[in-house]
PDB file of C-alpha atoms in Angstrom:
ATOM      1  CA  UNK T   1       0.000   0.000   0.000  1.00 43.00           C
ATOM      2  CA  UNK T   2       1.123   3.344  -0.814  1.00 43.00           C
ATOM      3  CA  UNK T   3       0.342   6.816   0.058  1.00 45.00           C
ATOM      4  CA  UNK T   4       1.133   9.248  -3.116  1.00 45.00           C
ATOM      5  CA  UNK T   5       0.695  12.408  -1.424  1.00 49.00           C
ATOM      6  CA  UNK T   6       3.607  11.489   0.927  1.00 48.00           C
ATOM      7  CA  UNK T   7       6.844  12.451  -0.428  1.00 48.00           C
ATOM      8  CA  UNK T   8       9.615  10.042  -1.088  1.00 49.00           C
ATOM      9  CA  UNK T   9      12.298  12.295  -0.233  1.00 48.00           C
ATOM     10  CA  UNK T  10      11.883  14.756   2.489  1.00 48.00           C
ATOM     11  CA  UNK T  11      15.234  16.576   1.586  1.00 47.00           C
ATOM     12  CA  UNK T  12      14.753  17.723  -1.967  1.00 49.00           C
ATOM     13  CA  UNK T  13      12.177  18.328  -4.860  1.00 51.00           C
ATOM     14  CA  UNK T  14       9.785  20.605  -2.315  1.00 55.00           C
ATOM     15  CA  UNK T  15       9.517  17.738   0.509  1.00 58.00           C
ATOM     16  CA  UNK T  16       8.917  18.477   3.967  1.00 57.00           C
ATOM     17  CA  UNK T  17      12.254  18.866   4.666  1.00 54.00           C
ATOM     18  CA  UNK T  18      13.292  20.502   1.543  1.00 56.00           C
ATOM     19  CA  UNK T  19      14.799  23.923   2.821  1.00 51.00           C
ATOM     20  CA  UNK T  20      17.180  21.384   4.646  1.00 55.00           C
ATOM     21  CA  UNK T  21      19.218  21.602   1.584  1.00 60.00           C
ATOM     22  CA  UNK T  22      19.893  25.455   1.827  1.00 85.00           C
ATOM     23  CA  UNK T  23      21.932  25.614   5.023  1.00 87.00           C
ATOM     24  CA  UNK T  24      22.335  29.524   4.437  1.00 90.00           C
ATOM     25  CA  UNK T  25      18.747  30.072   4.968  1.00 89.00           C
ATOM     26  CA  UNK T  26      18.964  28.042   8.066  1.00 91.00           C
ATOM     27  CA  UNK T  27      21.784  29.609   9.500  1.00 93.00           C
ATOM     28  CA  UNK T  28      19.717  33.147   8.728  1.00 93.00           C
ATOM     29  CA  UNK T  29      16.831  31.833  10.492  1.00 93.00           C
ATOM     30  CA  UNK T  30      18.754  31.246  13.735  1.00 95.00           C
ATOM     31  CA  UNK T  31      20.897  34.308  13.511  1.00 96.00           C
ATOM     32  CA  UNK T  32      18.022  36.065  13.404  1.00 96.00           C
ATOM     33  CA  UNK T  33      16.101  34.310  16.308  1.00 96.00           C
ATOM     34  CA  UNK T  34      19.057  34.991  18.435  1.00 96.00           C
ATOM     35  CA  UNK T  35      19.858  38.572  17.110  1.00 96.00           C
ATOM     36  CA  UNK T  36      16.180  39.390  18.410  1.00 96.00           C
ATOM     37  CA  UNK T  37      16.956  37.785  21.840  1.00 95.00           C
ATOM     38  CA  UNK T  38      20.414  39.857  21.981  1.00 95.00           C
ATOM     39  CA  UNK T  39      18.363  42.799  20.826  1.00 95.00           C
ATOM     40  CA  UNK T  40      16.363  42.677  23.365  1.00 95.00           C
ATOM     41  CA  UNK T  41      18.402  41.582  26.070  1.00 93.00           C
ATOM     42  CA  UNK T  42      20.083  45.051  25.888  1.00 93.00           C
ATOM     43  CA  UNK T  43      17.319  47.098  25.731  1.00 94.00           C
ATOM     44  CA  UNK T  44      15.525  45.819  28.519  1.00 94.00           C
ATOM     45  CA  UNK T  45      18.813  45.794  30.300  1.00 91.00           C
ATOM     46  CA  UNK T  46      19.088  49.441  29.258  1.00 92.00           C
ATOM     47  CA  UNK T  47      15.826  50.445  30.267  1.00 92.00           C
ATOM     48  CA  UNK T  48      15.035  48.950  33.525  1.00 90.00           C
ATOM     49  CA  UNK T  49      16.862  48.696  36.374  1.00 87.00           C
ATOM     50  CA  UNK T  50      14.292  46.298  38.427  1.00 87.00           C
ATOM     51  CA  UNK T  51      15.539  42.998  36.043  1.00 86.00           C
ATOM     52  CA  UNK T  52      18.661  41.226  35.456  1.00 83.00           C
ATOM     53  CA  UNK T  53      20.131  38.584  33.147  1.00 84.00           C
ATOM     54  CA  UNK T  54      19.400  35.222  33.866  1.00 85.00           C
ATOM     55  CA  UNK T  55      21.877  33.331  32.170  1.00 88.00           C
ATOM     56  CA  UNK T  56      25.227  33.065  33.816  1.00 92.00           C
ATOM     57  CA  UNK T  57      27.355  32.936  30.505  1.00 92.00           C
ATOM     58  CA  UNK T  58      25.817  35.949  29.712  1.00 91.00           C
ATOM     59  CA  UNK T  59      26.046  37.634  33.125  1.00 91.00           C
ATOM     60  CA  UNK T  60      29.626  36.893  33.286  1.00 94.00           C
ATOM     61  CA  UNK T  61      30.590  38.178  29.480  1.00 94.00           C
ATOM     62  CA  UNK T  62      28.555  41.142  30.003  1.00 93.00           C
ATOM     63  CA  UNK T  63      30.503  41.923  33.241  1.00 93.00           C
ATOM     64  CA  UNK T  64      33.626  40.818  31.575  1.00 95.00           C
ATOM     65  CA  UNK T  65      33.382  42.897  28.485  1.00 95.00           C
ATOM     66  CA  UNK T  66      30.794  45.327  28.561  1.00 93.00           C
ATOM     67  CA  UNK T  67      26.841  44.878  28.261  1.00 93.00           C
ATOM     68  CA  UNK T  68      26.800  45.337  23.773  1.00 94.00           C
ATOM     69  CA  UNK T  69      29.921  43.167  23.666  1.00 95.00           C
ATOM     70  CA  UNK T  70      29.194  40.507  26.039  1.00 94.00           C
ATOM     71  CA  UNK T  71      25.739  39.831  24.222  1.00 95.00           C
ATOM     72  CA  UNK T  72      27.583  39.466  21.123  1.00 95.00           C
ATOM     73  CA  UNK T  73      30.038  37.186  22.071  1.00 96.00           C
ATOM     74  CA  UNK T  74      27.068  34.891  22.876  1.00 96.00           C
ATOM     75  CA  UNK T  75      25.390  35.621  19.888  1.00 96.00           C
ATOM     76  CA  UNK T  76      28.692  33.968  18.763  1.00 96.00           C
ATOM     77  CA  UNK T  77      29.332  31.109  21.279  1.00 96.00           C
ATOM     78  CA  UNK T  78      25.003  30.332  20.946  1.00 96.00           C
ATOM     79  CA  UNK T  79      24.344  29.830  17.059  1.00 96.00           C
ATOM     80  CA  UNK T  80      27.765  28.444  16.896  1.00 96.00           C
ATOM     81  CA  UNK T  81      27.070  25.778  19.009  1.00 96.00           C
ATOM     82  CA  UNK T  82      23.593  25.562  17.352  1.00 96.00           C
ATOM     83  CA  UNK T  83      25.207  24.716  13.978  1.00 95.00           C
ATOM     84  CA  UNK T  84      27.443  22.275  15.646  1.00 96.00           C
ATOM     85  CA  UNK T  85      24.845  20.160  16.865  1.00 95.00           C
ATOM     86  CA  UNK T  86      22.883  20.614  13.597  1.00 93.00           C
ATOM     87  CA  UNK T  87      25.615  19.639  11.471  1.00 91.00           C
ATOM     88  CA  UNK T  88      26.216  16.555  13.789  1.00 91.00           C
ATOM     89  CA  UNK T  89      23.282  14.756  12.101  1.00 86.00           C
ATOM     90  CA  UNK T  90      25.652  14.067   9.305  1.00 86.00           C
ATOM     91  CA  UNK T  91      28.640  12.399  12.247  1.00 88.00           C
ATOM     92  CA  UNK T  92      25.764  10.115  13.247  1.00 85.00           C
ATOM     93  CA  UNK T  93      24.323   8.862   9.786  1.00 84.00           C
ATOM     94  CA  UNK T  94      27.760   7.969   8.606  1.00 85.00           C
ATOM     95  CA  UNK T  95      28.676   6.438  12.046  1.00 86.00           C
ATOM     96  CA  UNK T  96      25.536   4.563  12.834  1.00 81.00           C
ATOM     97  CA  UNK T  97      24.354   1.444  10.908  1.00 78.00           C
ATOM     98  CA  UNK T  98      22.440   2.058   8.008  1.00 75.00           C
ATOM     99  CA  UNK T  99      19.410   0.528   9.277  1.00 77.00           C
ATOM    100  CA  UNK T 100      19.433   3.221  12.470  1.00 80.00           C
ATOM    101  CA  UNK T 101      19.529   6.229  10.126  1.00 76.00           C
ATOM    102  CA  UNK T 102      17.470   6.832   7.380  1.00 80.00           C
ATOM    103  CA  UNK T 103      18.855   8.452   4.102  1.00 77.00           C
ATOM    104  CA  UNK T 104      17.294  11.987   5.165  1.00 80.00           C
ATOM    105  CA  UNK T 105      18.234  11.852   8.471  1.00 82.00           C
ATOM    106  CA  UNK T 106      20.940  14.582   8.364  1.00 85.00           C
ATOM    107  CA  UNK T 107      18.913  16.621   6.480  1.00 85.00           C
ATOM    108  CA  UNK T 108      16.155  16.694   8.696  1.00 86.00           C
ATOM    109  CA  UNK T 109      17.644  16.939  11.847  1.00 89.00           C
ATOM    110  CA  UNK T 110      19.603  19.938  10.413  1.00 90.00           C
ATOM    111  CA  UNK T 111      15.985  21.758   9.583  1.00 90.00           C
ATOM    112  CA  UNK T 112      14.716  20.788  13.066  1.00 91.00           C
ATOM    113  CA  UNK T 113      17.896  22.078  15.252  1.00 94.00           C
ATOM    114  CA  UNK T 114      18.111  25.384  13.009  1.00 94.00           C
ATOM    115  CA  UNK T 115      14.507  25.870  13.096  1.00 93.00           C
ATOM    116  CA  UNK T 116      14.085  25.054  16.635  1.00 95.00           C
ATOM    117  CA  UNK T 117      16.667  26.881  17.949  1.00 96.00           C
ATOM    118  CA  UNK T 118      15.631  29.889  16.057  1.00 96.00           C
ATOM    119  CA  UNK T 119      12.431  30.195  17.443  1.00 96.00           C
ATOM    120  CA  UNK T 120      13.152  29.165  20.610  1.00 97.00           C
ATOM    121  CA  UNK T 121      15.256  32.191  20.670  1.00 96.00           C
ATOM    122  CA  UNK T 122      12.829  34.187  19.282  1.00 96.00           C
ATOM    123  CA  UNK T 123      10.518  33.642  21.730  1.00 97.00           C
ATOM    124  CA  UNK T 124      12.912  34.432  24.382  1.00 95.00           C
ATOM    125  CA  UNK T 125      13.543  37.700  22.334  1.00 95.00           C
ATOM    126  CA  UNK T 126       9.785  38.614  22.707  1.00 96.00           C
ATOM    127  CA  UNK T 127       9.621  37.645  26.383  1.00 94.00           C
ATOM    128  CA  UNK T 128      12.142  39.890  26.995  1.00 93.00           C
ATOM    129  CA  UNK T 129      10.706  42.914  25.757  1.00 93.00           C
ATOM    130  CA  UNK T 130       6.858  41.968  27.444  1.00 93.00           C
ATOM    131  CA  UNK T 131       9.229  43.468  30.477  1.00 89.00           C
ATOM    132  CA  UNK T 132       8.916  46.408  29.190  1.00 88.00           C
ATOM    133  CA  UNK T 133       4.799  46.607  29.464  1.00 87.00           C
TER     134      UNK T 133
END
């Protein structure tokens, strides 16, 4: 039995997963997740003087370094260790058995990390500036 209106490849021709292929695009989409959550990490920071970072990384750069360079060093040290572990889909379909990966595998768990990550950040982004209200 077969479904038709089921792909057979979720990595290219338009499948689910087909934006996997354009790593650019997902690199964009958590740069900009994160950019929003840096964004708005110093202008809340900035503006009131009744909150403080949670993150310790972040508390500790920002203390280091300054408040504007701090945040971007994590920008830095956050979607590059996002595109680490995206990328590492790849490390584990050539390492595991083929029967444990499937062929789109790496593509796929590329398009989840990236897009995951990006909103994730995103939302932290907007949660930070409902402190403002």
């Amino acid at each position: 039995m077969s479904n038709s209106s089921v792909p057979g490849s979720y990595a290219v021709d338009g499948g689910r997963f087909g934006v996997g292929a354009n790593r650019y695009a997902l690199f964009v989409v958590v740069f900009v997740g994160k950019a929003l959550d840096a964004i708005s990490t110093v202008t809340v920071l900035s503006l009131r003087e009744n909150v403080y970072e949670s993150m310790w990384l972040t508390r500790t750069l920002m203390a280091e370094f300054g408040m504007v360079t701090g945040v971007l060093i994590t920008v830095v040290l956050a979607v590059g260790g996002v595109v680490l572990l995206a990328e590492s889909g790849e490390l584990v379909a050539r390492l595991a058995p083929d029967a444990w990966a499937p062929d789109d595998y790496p593509a796929a768990f590329r398009v989840v990390t990236y897009c995951s990550a990006g909103l994730w950040y995103a939302f932290l982004g907007v949660h930070n500036f409902m402190f403002l209200f």
